[in-house]
Every structure is written in structure tokens, then in C-alpha cells.
XYZ file of N, CA and C in Angstrom:
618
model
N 125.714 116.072 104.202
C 124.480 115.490 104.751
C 124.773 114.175 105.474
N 125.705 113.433 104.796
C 125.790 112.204 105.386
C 126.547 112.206 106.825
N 127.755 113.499 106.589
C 128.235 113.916 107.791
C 127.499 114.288 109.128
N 126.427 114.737 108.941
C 125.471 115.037 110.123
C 123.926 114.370 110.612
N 123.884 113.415 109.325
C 122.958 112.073 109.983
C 123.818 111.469 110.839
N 125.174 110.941 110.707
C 126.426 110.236 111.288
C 126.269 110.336 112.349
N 126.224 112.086 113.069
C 126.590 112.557 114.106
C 125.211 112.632 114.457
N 124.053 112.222 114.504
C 122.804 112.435 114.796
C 122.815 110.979 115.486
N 123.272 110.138 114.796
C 123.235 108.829 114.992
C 123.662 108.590 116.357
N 125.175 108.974 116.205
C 126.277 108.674 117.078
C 125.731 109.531 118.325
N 125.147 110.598 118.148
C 124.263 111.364 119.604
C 123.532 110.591 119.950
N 122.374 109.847 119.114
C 121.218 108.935 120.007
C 121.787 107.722 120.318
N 123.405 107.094 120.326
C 123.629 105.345 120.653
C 124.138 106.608 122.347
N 124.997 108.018 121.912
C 125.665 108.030 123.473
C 124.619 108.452 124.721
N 123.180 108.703 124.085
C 122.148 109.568 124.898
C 121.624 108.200 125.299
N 121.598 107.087 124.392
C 120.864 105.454 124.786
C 122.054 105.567 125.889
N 123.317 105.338 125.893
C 124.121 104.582 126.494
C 123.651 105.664 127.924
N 123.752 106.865 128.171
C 123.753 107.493 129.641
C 122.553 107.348 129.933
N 121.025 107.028 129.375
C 119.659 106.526 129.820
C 120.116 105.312 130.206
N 120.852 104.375 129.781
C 120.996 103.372 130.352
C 121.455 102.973 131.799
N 122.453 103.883 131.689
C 123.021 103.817 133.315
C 121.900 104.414 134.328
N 120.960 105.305 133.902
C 120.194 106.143 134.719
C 118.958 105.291 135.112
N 118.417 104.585 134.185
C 117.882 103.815 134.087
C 117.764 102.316 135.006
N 119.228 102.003 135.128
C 119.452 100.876 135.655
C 119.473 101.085 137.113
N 119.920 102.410 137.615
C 120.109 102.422 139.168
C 118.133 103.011 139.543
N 117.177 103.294 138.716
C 115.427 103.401 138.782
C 115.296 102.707 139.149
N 115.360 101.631 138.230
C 114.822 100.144 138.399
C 115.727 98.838 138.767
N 116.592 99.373 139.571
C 117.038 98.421 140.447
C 116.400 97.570 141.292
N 115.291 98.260 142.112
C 114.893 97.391 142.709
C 113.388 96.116 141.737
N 113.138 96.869 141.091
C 111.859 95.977 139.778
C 112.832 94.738 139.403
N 114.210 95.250 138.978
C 114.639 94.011 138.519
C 114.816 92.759 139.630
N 115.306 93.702 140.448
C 115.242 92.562 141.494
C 114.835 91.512 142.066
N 112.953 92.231 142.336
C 111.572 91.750 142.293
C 111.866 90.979 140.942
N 111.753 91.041 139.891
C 111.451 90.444 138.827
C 112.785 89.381 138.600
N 113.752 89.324 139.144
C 114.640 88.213 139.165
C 114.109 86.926 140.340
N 113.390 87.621 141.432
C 113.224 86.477 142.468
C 112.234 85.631 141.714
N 110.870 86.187 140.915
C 110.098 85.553 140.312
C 110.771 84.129 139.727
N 109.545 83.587 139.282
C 109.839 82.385 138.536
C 110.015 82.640 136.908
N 111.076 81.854 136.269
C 111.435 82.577 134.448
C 110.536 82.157 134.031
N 109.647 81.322 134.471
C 108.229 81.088 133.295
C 107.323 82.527 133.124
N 107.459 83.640 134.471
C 106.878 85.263 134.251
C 107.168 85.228 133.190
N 108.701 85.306 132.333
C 108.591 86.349 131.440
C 109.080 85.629 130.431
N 108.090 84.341 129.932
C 108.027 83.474 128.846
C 107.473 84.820 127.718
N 107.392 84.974 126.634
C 106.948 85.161 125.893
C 106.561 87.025 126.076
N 107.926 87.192 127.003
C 107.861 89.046 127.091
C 107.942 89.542 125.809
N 107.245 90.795 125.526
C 107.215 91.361 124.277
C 107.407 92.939 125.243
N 108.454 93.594 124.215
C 108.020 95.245 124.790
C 107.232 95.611 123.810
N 106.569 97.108 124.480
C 106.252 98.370 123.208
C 106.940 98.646 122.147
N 106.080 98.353 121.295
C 106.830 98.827 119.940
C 107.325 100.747 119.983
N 108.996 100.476 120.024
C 109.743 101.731 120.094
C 110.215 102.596 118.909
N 109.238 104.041 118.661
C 108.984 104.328 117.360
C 110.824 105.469 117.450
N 111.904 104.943 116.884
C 112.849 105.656 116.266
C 112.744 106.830 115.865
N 113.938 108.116 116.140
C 113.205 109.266 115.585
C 113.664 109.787 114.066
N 112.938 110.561 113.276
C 114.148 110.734 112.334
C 114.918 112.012 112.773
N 115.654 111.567 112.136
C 116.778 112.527 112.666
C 116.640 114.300 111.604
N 115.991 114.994 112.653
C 115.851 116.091 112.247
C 116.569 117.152 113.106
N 116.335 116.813 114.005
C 116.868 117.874 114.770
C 116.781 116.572 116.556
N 117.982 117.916 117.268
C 118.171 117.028 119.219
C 116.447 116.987 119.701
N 115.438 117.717 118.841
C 114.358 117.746 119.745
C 113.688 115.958 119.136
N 114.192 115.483 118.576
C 113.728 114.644 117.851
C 114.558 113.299 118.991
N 115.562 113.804 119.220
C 115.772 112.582 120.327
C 115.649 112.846 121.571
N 115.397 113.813 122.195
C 114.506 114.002 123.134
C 112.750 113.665 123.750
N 112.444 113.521 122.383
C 111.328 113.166 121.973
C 111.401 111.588 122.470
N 112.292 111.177 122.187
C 112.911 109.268 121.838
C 113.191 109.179 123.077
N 114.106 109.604 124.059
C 114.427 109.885 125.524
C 112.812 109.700 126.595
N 112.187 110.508 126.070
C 110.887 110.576 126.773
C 110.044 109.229 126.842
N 110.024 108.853 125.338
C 109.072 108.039 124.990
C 109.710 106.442 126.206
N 111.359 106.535 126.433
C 111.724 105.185 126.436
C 111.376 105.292 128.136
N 111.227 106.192 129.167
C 111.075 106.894 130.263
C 109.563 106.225 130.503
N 108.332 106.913 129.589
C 106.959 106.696 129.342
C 106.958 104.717 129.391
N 107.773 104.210 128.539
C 107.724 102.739 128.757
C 108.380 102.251 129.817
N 108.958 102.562 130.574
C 109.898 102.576 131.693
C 108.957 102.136 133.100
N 108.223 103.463 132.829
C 107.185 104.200 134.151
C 105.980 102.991 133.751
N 105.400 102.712 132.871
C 104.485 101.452 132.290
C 104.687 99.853 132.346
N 105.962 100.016 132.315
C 106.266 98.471 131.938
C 106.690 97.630 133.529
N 106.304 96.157 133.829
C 107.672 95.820 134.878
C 108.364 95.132 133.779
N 109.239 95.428 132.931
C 109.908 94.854 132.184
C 111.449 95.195 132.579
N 112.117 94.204 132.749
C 113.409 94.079 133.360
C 114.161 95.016 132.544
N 115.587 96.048 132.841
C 116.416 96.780 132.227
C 116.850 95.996 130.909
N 117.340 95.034 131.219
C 118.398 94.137 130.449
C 117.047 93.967 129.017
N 116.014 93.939 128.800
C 115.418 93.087 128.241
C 115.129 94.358 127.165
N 114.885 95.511 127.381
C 114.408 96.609 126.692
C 115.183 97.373 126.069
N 116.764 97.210 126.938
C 118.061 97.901 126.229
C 118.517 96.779 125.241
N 118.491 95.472 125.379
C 118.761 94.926 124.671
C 117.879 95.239 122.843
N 116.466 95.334 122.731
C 116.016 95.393 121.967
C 116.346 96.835 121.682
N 116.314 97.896 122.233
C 116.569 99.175 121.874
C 118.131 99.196 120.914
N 119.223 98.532 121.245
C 120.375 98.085 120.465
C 120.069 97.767 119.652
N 119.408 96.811 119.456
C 119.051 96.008 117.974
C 118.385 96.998 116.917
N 117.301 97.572 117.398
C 116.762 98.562 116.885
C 117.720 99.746 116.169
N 118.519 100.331 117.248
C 119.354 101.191 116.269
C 120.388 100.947 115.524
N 120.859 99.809 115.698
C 121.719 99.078 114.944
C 120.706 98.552 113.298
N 119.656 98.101 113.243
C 118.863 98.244 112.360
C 118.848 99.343 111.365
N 118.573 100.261 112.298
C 118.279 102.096 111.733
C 119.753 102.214 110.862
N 120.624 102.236 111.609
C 122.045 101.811 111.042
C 122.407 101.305 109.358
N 121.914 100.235 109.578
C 121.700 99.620 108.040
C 120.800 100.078 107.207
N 120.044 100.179 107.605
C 119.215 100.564 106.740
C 119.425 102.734 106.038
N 120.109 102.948 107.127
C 120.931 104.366 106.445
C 121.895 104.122 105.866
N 122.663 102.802 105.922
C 124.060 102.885 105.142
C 123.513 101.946 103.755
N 122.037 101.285 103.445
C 121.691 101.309 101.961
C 121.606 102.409 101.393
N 120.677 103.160 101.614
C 120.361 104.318 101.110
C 121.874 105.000 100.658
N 122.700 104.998 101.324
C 123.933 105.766 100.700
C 124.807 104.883 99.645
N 124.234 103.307 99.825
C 124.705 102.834 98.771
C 123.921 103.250 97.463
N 122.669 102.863 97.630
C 121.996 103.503 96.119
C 122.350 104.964 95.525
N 122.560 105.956 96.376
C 122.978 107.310 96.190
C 124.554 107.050 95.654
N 125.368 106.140 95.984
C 126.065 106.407 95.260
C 126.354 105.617 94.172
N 125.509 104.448 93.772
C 125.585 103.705 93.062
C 125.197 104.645 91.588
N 124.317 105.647 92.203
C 123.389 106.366 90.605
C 124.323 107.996 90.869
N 125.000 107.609 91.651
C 125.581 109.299 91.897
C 126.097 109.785 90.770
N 126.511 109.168 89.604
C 127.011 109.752 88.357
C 125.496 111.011 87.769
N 124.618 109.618 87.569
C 123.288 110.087 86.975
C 122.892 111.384 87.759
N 122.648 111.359 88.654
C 122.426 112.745 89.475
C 123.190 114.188 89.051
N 125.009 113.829 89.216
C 125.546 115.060 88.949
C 125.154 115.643 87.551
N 124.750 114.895 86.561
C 124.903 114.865 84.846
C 123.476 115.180 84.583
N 122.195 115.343 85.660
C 120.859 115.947 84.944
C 120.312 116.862 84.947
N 119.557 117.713 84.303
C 119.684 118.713 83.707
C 118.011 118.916 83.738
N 117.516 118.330 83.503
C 116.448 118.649 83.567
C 114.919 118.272 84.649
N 114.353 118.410 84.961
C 113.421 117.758 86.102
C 113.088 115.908 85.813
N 112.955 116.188 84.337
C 112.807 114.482 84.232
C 113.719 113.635 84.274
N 115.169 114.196 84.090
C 116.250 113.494 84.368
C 116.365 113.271 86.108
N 115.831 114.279 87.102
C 116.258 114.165 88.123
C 115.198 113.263 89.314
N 114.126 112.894 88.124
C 112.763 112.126 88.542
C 113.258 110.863 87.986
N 113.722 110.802 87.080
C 114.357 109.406 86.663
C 115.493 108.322 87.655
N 116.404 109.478 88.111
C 117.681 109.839 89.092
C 116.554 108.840 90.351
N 115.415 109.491 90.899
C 114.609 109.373 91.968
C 114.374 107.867 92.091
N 113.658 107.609 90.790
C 113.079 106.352 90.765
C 113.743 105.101 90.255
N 115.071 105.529 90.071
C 116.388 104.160 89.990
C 116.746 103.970 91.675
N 116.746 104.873 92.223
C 117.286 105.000 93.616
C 115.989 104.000 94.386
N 114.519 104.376 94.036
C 113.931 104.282 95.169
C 113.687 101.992 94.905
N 113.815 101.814 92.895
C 114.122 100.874 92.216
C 114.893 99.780 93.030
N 116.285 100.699 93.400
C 117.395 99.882 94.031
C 116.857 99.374 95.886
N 116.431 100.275 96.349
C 116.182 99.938 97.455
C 115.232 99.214 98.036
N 113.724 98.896 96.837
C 113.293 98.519 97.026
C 113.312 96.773 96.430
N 114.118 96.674 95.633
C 114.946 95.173 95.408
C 115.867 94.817 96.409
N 116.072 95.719 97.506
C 117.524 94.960 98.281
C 116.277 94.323 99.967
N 115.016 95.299 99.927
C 114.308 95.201 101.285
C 112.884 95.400 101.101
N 111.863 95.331 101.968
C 110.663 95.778 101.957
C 109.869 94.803 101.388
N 109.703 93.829 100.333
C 108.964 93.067 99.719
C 109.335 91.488 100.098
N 108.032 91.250 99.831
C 108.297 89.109 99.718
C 109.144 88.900 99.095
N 109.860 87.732 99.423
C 110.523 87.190 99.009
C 110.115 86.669 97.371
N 109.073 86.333 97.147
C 108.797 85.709 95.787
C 108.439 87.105 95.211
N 107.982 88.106 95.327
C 107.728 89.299 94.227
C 109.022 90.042 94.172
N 110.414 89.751 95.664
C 111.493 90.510 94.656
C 111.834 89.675 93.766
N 111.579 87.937 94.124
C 112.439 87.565 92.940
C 111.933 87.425 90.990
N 110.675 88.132 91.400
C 109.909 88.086 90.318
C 109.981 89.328 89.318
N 110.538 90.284 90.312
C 111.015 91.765 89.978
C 112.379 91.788 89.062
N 113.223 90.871 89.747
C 114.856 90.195 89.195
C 114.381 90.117 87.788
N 114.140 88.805 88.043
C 113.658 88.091 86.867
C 113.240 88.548 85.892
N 112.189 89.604 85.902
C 111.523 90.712 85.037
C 112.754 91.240 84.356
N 113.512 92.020 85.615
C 114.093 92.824 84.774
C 115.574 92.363 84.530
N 115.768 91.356 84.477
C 117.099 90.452 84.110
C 116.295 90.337 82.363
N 114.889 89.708 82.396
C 114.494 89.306 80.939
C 114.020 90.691 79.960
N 114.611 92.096 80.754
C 114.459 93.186 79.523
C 115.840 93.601 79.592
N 117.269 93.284 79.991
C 118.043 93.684 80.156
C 118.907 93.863 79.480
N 119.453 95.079 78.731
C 119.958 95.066 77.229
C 121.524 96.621 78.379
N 122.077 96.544 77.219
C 123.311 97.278 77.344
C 122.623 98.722 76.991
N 122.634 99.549 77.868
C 122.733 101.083 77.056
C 123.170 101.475 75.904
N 122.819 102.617 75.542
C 124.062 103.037 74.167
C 125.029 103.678 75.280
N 124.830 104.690 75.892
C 125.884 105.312 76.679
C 126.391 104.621 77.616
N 126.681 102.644 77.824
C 126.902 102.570 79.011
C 128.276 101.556 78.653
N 129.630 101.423 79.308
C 130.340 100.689 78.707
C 130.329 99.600 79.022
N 131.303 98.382 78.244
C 130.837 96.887 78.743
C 130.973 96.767 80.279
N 132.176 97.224 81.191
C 132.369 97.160 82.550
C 131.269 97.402 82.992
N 130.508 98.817 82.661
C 129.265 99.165 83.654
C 128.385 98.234 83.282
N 128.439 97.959 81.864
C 127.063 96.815 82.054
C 127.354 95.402 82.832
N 128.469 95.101 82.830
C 129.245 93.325 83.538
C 128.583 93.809 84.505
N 129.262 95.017 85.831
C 128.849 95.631 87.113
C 127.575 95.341 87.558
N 126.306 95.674 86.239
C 125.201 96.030 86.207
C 124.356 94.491 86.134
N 125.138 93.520 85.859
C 125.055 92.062 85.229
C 125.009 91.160 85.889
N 126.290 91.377 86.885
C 126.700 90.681 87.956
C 125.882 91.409 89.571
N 125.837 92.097 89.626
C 124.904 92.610 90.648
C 123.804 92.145 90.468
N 122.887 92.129 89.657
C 121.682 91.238 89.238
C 121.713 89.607 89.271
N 122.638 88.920 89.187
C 123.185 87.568 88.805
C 123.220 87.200 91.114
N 124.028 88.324 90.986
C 124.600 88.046 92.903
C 122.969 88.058 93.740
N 122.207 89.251 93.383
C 120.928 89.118 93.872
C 119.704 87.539 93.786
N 120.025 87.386 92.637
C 119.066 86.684 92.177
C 119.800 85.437 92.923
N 120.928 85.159 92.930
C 122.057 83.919 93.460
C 121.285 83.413 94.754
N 120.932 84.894 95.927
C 120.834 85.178 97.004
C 119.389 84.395 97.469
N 118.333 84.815 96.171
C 116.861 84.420 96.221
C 116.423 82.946 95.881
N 117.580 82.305 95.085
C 117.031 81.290 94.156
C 118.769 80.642 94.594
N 118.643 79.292 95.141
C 119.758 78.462 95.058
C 120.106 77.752 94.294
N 121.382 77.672 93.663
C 122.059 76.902 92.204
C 121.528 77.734 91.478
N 121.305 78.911 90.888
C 120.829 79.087 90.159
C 122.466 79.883 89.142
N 122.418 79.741 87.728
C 123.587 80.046 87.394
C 123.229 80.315 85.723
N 124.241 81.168 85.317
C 124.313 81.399 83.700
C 124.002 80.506 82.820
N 123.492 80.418 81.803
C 123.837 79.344 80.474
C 123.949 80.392 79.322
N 124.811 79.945 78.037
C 124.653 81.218 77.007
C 124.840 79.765 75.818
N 123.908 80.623 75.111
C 123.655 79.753 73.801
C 124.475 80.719 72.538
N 124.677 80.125 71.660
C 125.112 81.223 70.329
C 124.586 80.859 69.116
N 124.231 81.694 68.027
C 123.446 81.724 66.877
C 124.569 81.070 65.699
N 123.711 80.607 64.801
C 124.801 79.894 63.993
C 125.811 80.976 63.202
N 125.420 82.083 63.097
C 126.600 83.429 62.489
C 127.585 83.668 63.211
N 127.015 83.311 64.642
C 128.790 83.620 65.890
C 128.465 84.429 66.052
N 127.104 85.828 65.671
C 127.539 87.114 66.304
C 126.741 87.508 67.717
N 125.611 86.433 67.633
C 124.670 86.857 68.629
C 125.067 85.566 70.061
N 125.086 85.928 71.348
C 124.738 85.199 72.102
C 123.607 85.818 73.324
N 122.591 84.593 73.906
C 121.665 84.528 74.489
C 122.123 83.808 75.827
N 121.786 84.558 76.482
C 121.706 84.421 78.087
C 120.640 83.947 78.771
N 120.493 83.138 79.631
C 119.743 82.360 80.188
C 119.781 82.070 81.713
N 118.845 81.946 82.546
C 119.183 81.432 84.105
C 118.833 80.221 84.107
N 119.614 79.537 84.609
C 119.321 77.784 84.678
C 119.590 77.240 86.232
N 118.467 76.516 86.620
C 118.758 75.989 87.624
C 118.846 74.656 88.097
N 119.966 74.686 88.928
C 120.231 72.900 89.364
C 119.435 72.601 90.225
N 118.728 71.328 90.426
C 118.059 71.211 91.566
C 118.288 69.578 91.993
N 119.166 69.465 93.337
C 119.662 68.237 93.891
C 118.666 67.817 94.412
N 118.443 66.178 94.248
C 117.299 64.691 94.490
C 117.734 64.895 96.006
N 116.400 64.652 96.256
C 116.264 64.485 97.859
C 116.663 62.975 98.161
């Protein structure tokens, strides 16, 4: 699967790249016109918001081909200004497909090993868990999400100390990311057997 999103991908940057050239000798002369202008024209240019396709099938970037044609024929918006954002855009799409294959393989154990529908709904909602702590939310409700679940965070029975450190430190690196200085403290019980973990933060005088 991942093999042929890849190549879905890599079809819509080489189908962008030959619209581009085709593109540029259209509106050769617009840019032109639109270079003699004065740069205060195109203070505060915005394009059409350019809806990405998913990748289902070539009719799906054909679809994407059309649409950028349709803004083309609409817009006087200079070449340079629309390919530029169209890059950014799939370079976006980009990342945001190569999380998703991180969470898939982060839980990929859990997946091969379930057996039953609730194991594979469980499988679902660690995945959708992970992705939605790395993107998508405010800044203060992921870090409130951390936090939550840093303060229920106990070791499995089935999980060994490495996976839990892994599991420890990935949480510790996130939270690092949201909250500055922020760092470990561990207290210990007077028996020696228990220690308590804590987030503590430094905060430097203005």
C-alpha cells in the first residue's frame, strides 16, 4: 500500500512539473502584463484554495489537473505565484502521509497480534490517539492531552522496561516541544522501593 500511494504521489509532483511548463508558455504574456504593473497590484495576493486529490485512482489527478487549468482561466495571478504554493501544498500532503506511516508502524506489533474486532478497534484508536497528539489541535489542549496522559501513565504487564523508557521518552520529547524547560524530577519513598515522577518547570526572570 505504501508502495503505491508513493507512486501516486511521485505521478502528481511529475504531472505538476509538465502543467508547469505548459502553463508557463499560456500565460506568458499575463505575466508579462502583470510584471509591467506596479508590486503594490499584488500586495496581499491570495490564490484559490487548491483542494488535493486523494489518491485513489489517475482519475483523481486529472481531476487536480483540471481544477489548476479552471484557476488558471479565472485568475490574473502570475505563474510563479501559484506553482509556488501548489509545491508547498504537496510537499505538505507529503508529511502528513509519512506520519501516518509512522503511527502504523509505531502500533504495527499490536495490529499483527489481534484477534479479535476489539483488539483491532483498539489497534484503530491508538493510531488515530498518535496522530492526533503530533497535529490538528491547539496548542494548549495537545498539551493538556500530554499531561493527562503522562499523569495515568503506568507500565503494562505485557510491556518491557525498554518499551515503556521508548513510550516515556517520546512523551517527555513531546511535551519538551510544547512547554520550555520543562524536565523530570523523581522523588523516592522512605522503603527505597517506590519512586514518583514529576514534570517540573524552570522559568527564567525577565
Amino acid at each position: 500500500m505504501y508502495d503505491a500511494s508513493t507512486e501516486k504521489i511521485e505521478a502528481l509532483t511529475d504531472k505538476l512539473t509538465q502543467l508547469t511548463e505548459v502553463v508557463t508558455q499560456m500565460t506568458q504574456i499575463r505575466d508579462n502584463r502583470s510584471s509591467s504593473s506596479s508590486s503594490a497590484t499584488l500586495v496581499g495576493l491570495r490564490l484559490p484554495n487548491v483542494v488535493l486529490p486523494v489518491y485513489r485512482s489517475t482519475d483523481d489527478l486529472d481531476d487536480f489537473l483540471h481544477q489548476l487549468r479552471s484557476i488558471l482561466a479565472t485568475t490574473e495571478t502570475p505563474t510563479k505565484h501559484w506553482v509556488a504554493l501548489l509545491k508547498q501544498q504537496v510537499m505538505q500532503d507529503k508529511r502528513a502521509f509519512d506520519l501516518v506511516r509512522l503511527a502504523e508502524s509505531q502500533y504495527h506489533s499490536e495490529l499483527t497480534s489481534a484477534k479479535s474486532e476489539e483488539d483491532y478497534r483498539n489497534y484503530y484508536k491508538k493510531v488515530q490517539s498518535f496522530l492526533s497528539s503530533k497535529r490538528g489541535k491547539p496548542k494548549e489542549e495537545k498539551t493538556l492531552d500530554l499531561l493527562t496522559k503522562f499523569n495515568a501513565m503506568s507500565q503494562n504487564v505485557d510491556e518491557t522496561v525498554e518499551e515503556f523508557s521508548v513510550r516515556f521518552l517520546d512523551l517527555h520529547h513531546d511535551l519538551q516541544k510544547l512547554i520550555p524547560n520543562i524536565y523530570v524530577t523523581t522523588s523516592q519513598e522512605e522503603n527505597g522501593s517506590t519512586k514518583l515522577m514529576t514534570f517540573s518547570c524552570s522559568c527564567s526572570s525577565l
